[in-house]
């Protein structure tokens, strides 16, 4: 366990593969002959330079997101709500607590009675070192453990009563539910547990049109905002959904 909060590496295998295959391509480009014969196919070594540049470039952007961008994106999202300190907050797929701790710190700074709840299944494919204990450790280091509750359950089957939360946040979680019925179940749960007058801020790199359409169909007012094209990788979009009061 570290002495500084550690919010982990998203999709660690993707980052590893970008650097691994990028480096192998670069070595191939440097040491292979000018023309490479792959059976009937002739490949110029320039192809490997392009492949290496593309993969290593994406790897560096991913690293920039993990080290810098995710904190900026968290602040960008949390600034979309005018906090009063008494909100009940839900972080869907909280992982190691990036948005959860950020929201809880805002509640604490305002000396309010608000509380933040994180729900997750702690998948290590989606987030390196993902575990309830790692998230609790981060919340303790951030000094907000008393303001937070962690729930180990799928977002598609939330155990909360209807209209429980004023603010619902989520980053890079819902696309991990690969089948559409499970994703829709999670979106319907978000609509169900959001209070009238509440706001949901759902950030992801794909399927945001699907999320927006479902929220709209459920009667929420929806808009979208793009995150930074430089410091979020893959580029993130936030779906902002307000439930009429
Ligand atoms: C890429 S991580 C992002 C974590 C955190 N939101 C952040 O931005 O640092 C995706 C998270 O979604 C969680 N997740 C995936 N499927 C889920 C599900 N069905 N219900 C709840 N959480 C889920 C994973 O366990 C993981 O913690």
Tab-separated table of C-alpha atoms and ligand atoms in Angstrom:
chain	number	residue	atom	x	y	z
A	1	UNK	CA	0.000	0.000	0.000
A	2	UNK	CA	1.345	3.438	-0.979
A	3	UNK	CA	1.514	6.620	1.133
A	4	UNK	CA	0.057	8.689	-1.709
A	5	UNK	CA	-3.343	8.033	-3.320
A	6	UNK	CA	-2.916	5.808	-6.376
A	7	UNK	CA	-5.792	5.843	-8.873
A	8	UNK	CA	-4.308	3.060	-11.007
A	9	UNK	CA	-3.920	2.400	-14.723
A	10	UNK	CA	-7.107	2.026	-16.763
A	11	UNK	CA	-7.162	-1.082	-19.005
A	12	UNK	CA	-3.523	-2.012	-18.147
A	13	UNK	CA	-3.292	-4.727	-20.845
A	14	UNK	CA	-4.151	-2.164	-23.557
A	15	UNK	CA	-1.361	0.159	-22.405
A	16	UNK	CA	1.129	-2.756	-22.184
A	17	UNK	CA	0.242	-3.953	-25.709
A	18	UNK	CA	0.605	-0.465	-27.219
A	19	UNK	CA	4.150	-0.138	-25.833
A	20	UNK	CA	5.097	-3.790	-26.452
A	21	UNK	CA	3.928	-4.059	-30.081
A	22	UNK	CA	5.126	-0.493	-30.751
A	23	UNK	CA	8.630	-1.331	-29.513
A	24	UNK	CA	8.761	-4.613	-31.479
A	25	UNK	CA	7.675	-2.720	-34.633
A	26	UNK	CA	10.382	-0.101	-34.029
A	27	UNK	CA	13.094	-2.753	-33.592
A	28	UNK	CA	11.857	-4.442	-36.764
A	29	UNK	CA	11.964	-1.123	-38.628
A	30	UNK	CA	15.556	-0.468	-37.461
A	31	UNK	CA	17.051	-3.915	-38.003
A	32	UNK	CA	15.029	-5.449	-40.867
A	33	UNK	CA	16.171	-5.209	-44.515
A	34	UNK	CA	14.669	-2.425	-46.678
A	35	UNK	CA	12.154	-4.806	-48.240
A	36	UNK	CA	10.680	-7.675	-46.201
A	37	UNK	CA	9.199	-10.705	-47.985
A	38	UNK	CA	6.217	-12.164	-46.095
A	39	UNK	CA	5.287	-14.995	-48.495
A	40	UNK	CA	3.858	-13.271	-51.602
A	41	UNK	CA	3.611	-9.921	-49.731
A	42	UNK	CA	6.444	-7.344	-49.963
A	43	UNK	CA	6.643	-4.886	-47.064
A	44	UNK	CA	8.803	-1.774	-46.918
A	45	UNK	CA	10.484	-1.139	-43.548
A	46	UNK	CA	8.811	2.305	-43.614
A	47	UNK	CA	5.539	0.481	-42.827
A	48	UNK	CA	7.051	-0.643	-39.532
A	49	UNK	CA	8.210	2.909	-38.705
A	50	UNK	CA	4.631	4.158	-39.242
A	51	UNK	CA	3.174	1.314	-37.153
A	52	UNK	CA	5.697	1.938	-34.364
A	53	UNK	CA	5.064	5.699	-34.406
A	54	UNK	CA	1.307	5.200	-34.279
A	55	UNK	CA	1.329	2.653	-31.439
A	56	UNK	CA	4.002	4.383	-29.321
A	57	UNK	CA	2.238	7.735	-29.862
A	58	UNK	CA	-1.050	6.243	-28.618
A	59	UNK	CA	0.801	4.646	-25.674
A	60	UNK	CA	2.247	8.054	-24.689
A	61	UNK	CA	-1.190	9.724	-24.921
A	62	UNK	CA	-2.622	6.954	-22.740
A	63	UNK	CA	0.180	7.481	-20.186
A	64	UNK	CA	-0.509	11.234	-20.235
A	65	UNK	CA	-4.175	10.521	-19.422
A	66	UNK	CA	-3.260	8.179	-16.542
A	67	UNK	CA	-0.715	10.571	-14.998
A	68	UNK	CA	-2.317	13.973	-15.693
A	69	UNK	CA	-5.454	13.878	-17.820
A	70	UNK	CA	-7.707	11.821	-15.557
A	71	UNK	CA	-7.336	14.374	-12.732
A	72	UNK	CA	-8.124	17.258	-15.113
A	73	UNK	CA	-11.069	15.341	-16.521
A	74	UNK	CA	-12.366	14.609	-12.989
A	75	UNK	CA	-12.215	18.355	-12.179
A	76	UNK	CA	-13.849	19.193	-15.544
A	77	UNK	CA	-16.749	16.837	-14.719
A	78	UNK	CA	-17.199	17.879	-11.098
A	79	UNK	CA	-17.232	21.568	-12.115
A	80	UNK	CA	-20.438	20.871	-14.096
A	81	UNK	CA	-22.476	20.867	-10.862
A	82	UNK	CA	-22.844	23.842	-8.487
A	83	UNK	CA	-22.076	22.013	-5.209
A	84	UNK	CA	-23.876	22.995	-1.980
A	85	UNK	CA	-22.332	20.302	0.257
A	86	UNK	CA	-25.504	18.361	1.144
A	87	UNK	CA	-25.704	16.209	-1.985
A	88	UNK	CA	-26.046	12.440	-2.006
A	89	UNK	CA	-23.555	11.364	-4.693
A	90	UNK	CA	-23.173	8.059	-6.542
A	91	UNK	CA	-20.054	7.093	-8.535
A	92	UNK	CA	-20.931	4.262	-10.948
A	93	UNK	CA	-17.859	2.053	-11.554
A	94	UNK	CA	-15.812	4.088	-9.059
A	95	UNK	CA	-12.687	1.921	-9.506
A	96	UNK	CA	-10.007	3.167	-7.104
A	97	UNK	CA	-12.088	6.227	-6.203
A	98	UNK	CA	-10.990	8.997	-8.569
A	99	UNK	CA	-14.379	10.755	-8.878
A	100	UNK	CA	-15.692	9.410	-5.568
A	101	UNK	CA	-12.884	11.031	-3.540
A	102	UNK	CA	-13.081	14.190	-5.680
A	103	UNK	CA	-16.819	14.565	-4.980
A	104	UNK	CA	-16.425	13.710	-1.262
A	105	UNK	CA	-13.690	16.358	-0.927
A	106	UNK	CA	-16.041	18.968	-2.412
A	107	UNK	CA	-18.759	17.982	0.092
A	108	UNK	CA	-16.229	18.164	2.953
A	109	UNK	CA	-14.870	21.546	1.809
A	110	UNK	CA	-18.398	22.945	2.063
A	111	UNK	CA	-18.905	21.403	5.535
A	112	UNK	CA	-22.160	19.909	4.310
A	113	UNK	CA	-23.997	16.749	5.329
A	114	UNK	CA	-23.538	15.141	1.901
A	115	UNK	CA	-22.326	11.581	1.342
A	116	UNK	CA	-20.669	9.790	-1.601
A	117	UNK	CA	-21.296	6.145	-2.542
A	118	UNK	CA	-19.209	4.134	-4.992
A	119	UNK	CA	-20.462	0.985	-6.703
A	120	UNK	CA	-18.095	-1.377	-8.529
A	121	UNK	CA	-17.313	-5.002	-9.311
A	122	UNK	CA	-13.529	-4.312	-8.960
A	123	UNK	CA	-12.491	-5.764	-12.341
A	124	UNK	CA	-8.713	-5.983	-12.779
A	125	UNK	CA	-9.085	-6.042	-16.563
A	126	UNK	CA	-10.625	-2.557	-16.568
A	127	UNK	CA	-8.368	-1.073	-13.864
A	128	UNK	CA	-4.956	-2.197	-12.547
A	129	UNK	CA	-4.852	-3.199	-8.846
A	130	UNK	CA	-8.605	-2.773	-8.580
A	131	UNK	CA	-9.944	-3.872	-5.194
A	132	UNK	CA	-12.300	-2.528	-2.558
A	133	UNK	CA	-9.331	-2.383	-0.118
A	134	UNK	CA	-7.270	-0.263	-2.557
A	135	UNK	CA	-10.179	2.198	-2.913
A	136	UNK	CA	-10.686	2.362	0.869
A	137	UNK	CA	-6.955	3.058	1.256
A	138	UNK	CA	-7.186	5.967	-1.226
A	139	UNK	CA	-10.263	7.372	0.544
A	140	UNK	CA	-8.400	7.190	3.874
A	141	UNK	CA	-5.332	8.945	2.419
A	142	UNK	CA	-7.633	11.648	0.997
A	143	UNK	CA	-9.265	12.010	4.454
A	144	UNK	CA	-12.800	11.322	3.191
A	145	UNK	CA	-13.422	7.712	4.259
A	146	UNK	CA	-16.159	8.807	6.718
A	147	UNK	CA	-18.063	10.491	3.891
A	148	UNK	CA	-17.955	7.474	1.585
A	149	UNK	CA	-19.560	4.043	1.288
A	150	UNK	CA	-18.453	1.318	-1.115
A	151	UNK	CA	-20.866	-1.219	-2.588
A	152	UNK	CA	-19.608	-4.352	-4.384
A	153	UNK	CA	-22.289	-4.988	-6.975
A	154	UNK	CA	-22.920	-4.571	-10.684
A	155	UNK	CA	-24.290	-1.206	-11.781
A	156	UNK	CA	-26.940	-3.147	-13.694
A	157	UNK	CA	-28.425	-4.296	-10.354
A	158	UNK	CA	-28.209	-1.340	-7.985
A	159	UNK	CA	-29.470	-2.020	-4.437
A	160	UNK	CA	-30.562	1.596	-3.785
A	161	UNK	CA	-34.175	2.816	-3.414
A	162	UNK	CA	-35.669	4.991	-6.172
A	163	UNK	CA	-34.655	8.680	-6.149
A	164	UNK	CA	-31.666	8.253	-3.778
A	165	UNK	CA	-29.035	10.517	-5.365
A	166	UNK	CA	-28.741	14.206	-6.267
A	167	UNK	CA	-25.599	13.715	-8.363
A	168	UNK	CA	-24.525	10.576	-10.260
A	169	UNK	CA	-21.078	10.453	-11.866
A	170	UNK	CA	-19.386	7.761	-13.908
A	171	UNK	CA	-16.166	7.624	-15.916
A	172	UNK	CA	-15.122	4.903	-18.375
A	173	UNK	CA	-17.391	2.301	-16.775
A	174	UNK	CA	-20.496	1.612	-18.827
A	175	UNK	CA	-18.770	0.604	-22.103
A	176	UNK	CA	-17.264	-2.284	-20.108
A	177	UNK	CA	-20.702	-3.912	-20.078
A	178	UNK	CA	-20.314	-5.519	-23.476
A	179	UNK	CA	-23.889	-6.688	-24.048
A	180	UNK	CA	-26.528	-4.057	-24.775
A	181	UNK	CA	-29.210	-5.374	-22.347
A	182	UNK	CA	-26.759	-5.096	-19.401
A	183	UNK	CA	-25.714	-1.579	-20.468
A	184	UNK	CA	-29.342	-0.512	-20.794
A	185	UNK	CA	-30.124	-2.039	-17.388
A	186	UNK	CA	-27.325	0.095	-15.868
A	187	UNK	CA	-28.627	3.245	-17.609
A	188	UNK	CA	-32.172	2.509	-16.374
A	189	UNK	CA	-30.812	2.055	-12.841
A	190	UNK	CA	-29.139	5.476	-13.097
A	191	UNK	CA	-32.456	7.040	-14.140
A	192	UNK	CA	-34.300	5.186	-11.356
A	193	UNK	CA	-31.987	6.144	-8.470
A	194	UNK	CA	-31.533	9.783	-9.602
A	195	UNK	CA	-33.714	12.230	-7.632
A	196	UNK	CA	-36.074	14.576	-9.517
A	197	UNK	CA	-34.014	17.729	-10.062
A	198	UNK	CA	-30.805	15.640	-9.947
A	199	UNK	CA	-27.979	15.475	-12.483
A	200	UNK	CA	-26.096	12.521	-14.018
A	201	UNK	CA	-22.629	13.102	-15.527
A	202	UNK	CA	-21.680	10.018	-17.532
A	203	UNK	CA	-18.279	10.097	-19.228
A	204	UNK	CA	-17.076	7.521	-21.732
A	205	UNK	CA	-15.086	7.148	-24.962
A	206	UNK	CA	-17.745	5.280	-26.912
A	207	UNK	CA	-21.493	4.561	-26.916
A	208	UNK	CA	-22.293	8.010	-25.517
A	209	UNK	CA	-24.957	8.440	-28.254
A	210	UNK	CA	-26.661	5.323	-26.873
A	211	UNK	CA	-26.543	6.692	-23.304
A	212	UNK	CA	-27.920	10.085	-24.425
A	213	UNK	CA	-30.776	8.425	-26.386
A	214	UNK	CA	-31.783	6.230	-23.423
A	215	UNK	CA	-31.769	9.165	-21.013
A	216	UNK	CA	-33.788	11.274	-23.457
A	217	UNK	CA	-36.311	8.466	-23.884
A	218	UNK	CA	-36.641	8.293	-20.086
A	219	UNK	CA	-37.612	11.989	-20.037
A	220	UNK	CA	-34.295	13.491	-18.937
A	221	UNK	CA	-32.896	16.686	-20.476
A	222	UNK	CA	-29.626	15.782	-22.142
A	223	UNK	CA	-26.588	17.608	-23.489
A	224	UNK	CA	-23.030	16.498	-24.247
A	225	UNK	CA	-19.611	18.036	-23.646
A	226	UNK	CA	-16.297	16.844	-25.057
A	227	UNK	CA	-13.308	16.442	-22.751
A	228	UNK	CA	-9.831	17.586	-23.816
A	229	UNK	CA	-8.635	16.006	-27.067
A	230	UNK	CA	-5.047	16.096	-25.775
A	231	UNK	CA	-5.283	14.956	-22.160
A	232	UNK	CA	-8.076	12.381	-22.392
A	233	UNK	CA	-7.204	9.181	-24.221
A	234	UNK	CA	-9.225	7.716	-25.753
A	235	UNK	CA	-10.997	11.109	-26.123
A	236	UNK	CA	-13.829	11.313	-23.593
A	237	UNK	CA	-17.316	12.799	-23.911
A	238	UNK	CA	-19.558	13.622	-20.945
A	239	UNK	CA	-23.295	13.012	-21.248
A	240	UNK	CA	-25.042	15.494	-18.933
A	241	UNK	CA	-28.562	14.348	-18.056
A	242	UNK	CA	-30.947	16.311	-15.815
A	243	UNK	CA	-34.094	14.787	-14.350
A	244	UNK	CA	-36.944	17.303	-14.317
A	245	UNK	CA	-37.879	18.399	-10.785
B	1	LIG	C1	-11.563	2.030	-16.506
B	1	LIG	S1	-12.141	1.778	-14.855
B	1	LIG	C2	-12.561	3.456	-14.393
B	1	LIG	C3	-12.616	3.633	-12.890
B	1	LIG	C4	-12.919	5.049	-12.422
B	1	LIG	N1	-14.258	5.444	-12.823
B	1	LIG	C5	-11.887	6.039	-12.945
B	1	LIG	O1	-12.222	6.865	-13.787
B	1	LIG	O2	-10.733	5.953	-12.478
B	1	LIG	C6	-13.752	1.055	-15.115
B	1	LIG	C7	-14.404	0.582	-13.821
B	1	LIG	O3	-15.717	0.103	-14.115
B	1	LIG	C8	-15.930	-1.038	-13.293
B	1	LIG	N2	-17.020	-1.847	-13.859
B	1	LIG	C9	-17.019	-2.580	-14.993
B	1	LIG	N3	-18.196	-3.204	-15.156
B	1	LIG	C10	-18.984	-2.839	-14.094
B	1	LIG	C11	-20.299	-3.159	-13.679
B	1	LIG	N4	-21.077	-3.991	-14.390
B	1	LIG	N5	-20.761	-2.614	-12.546
B	1	LIG	C12	-19.994	-1.777	-11.803
B	1	LIG	N6	-18.726	-1.446	-12.149
B	1	LIG	C13	-18.226	-1.969	-13.274
B	1	LIG	C14	-14.586	-1.731	-13.277
B	1	LIG	O4	-14.472	-2.658	-12.216
B	1	LIG	C15	-13.651	-0.539	-13.144
B	1	LIG	O5	-13.428	-0.212	-11.796
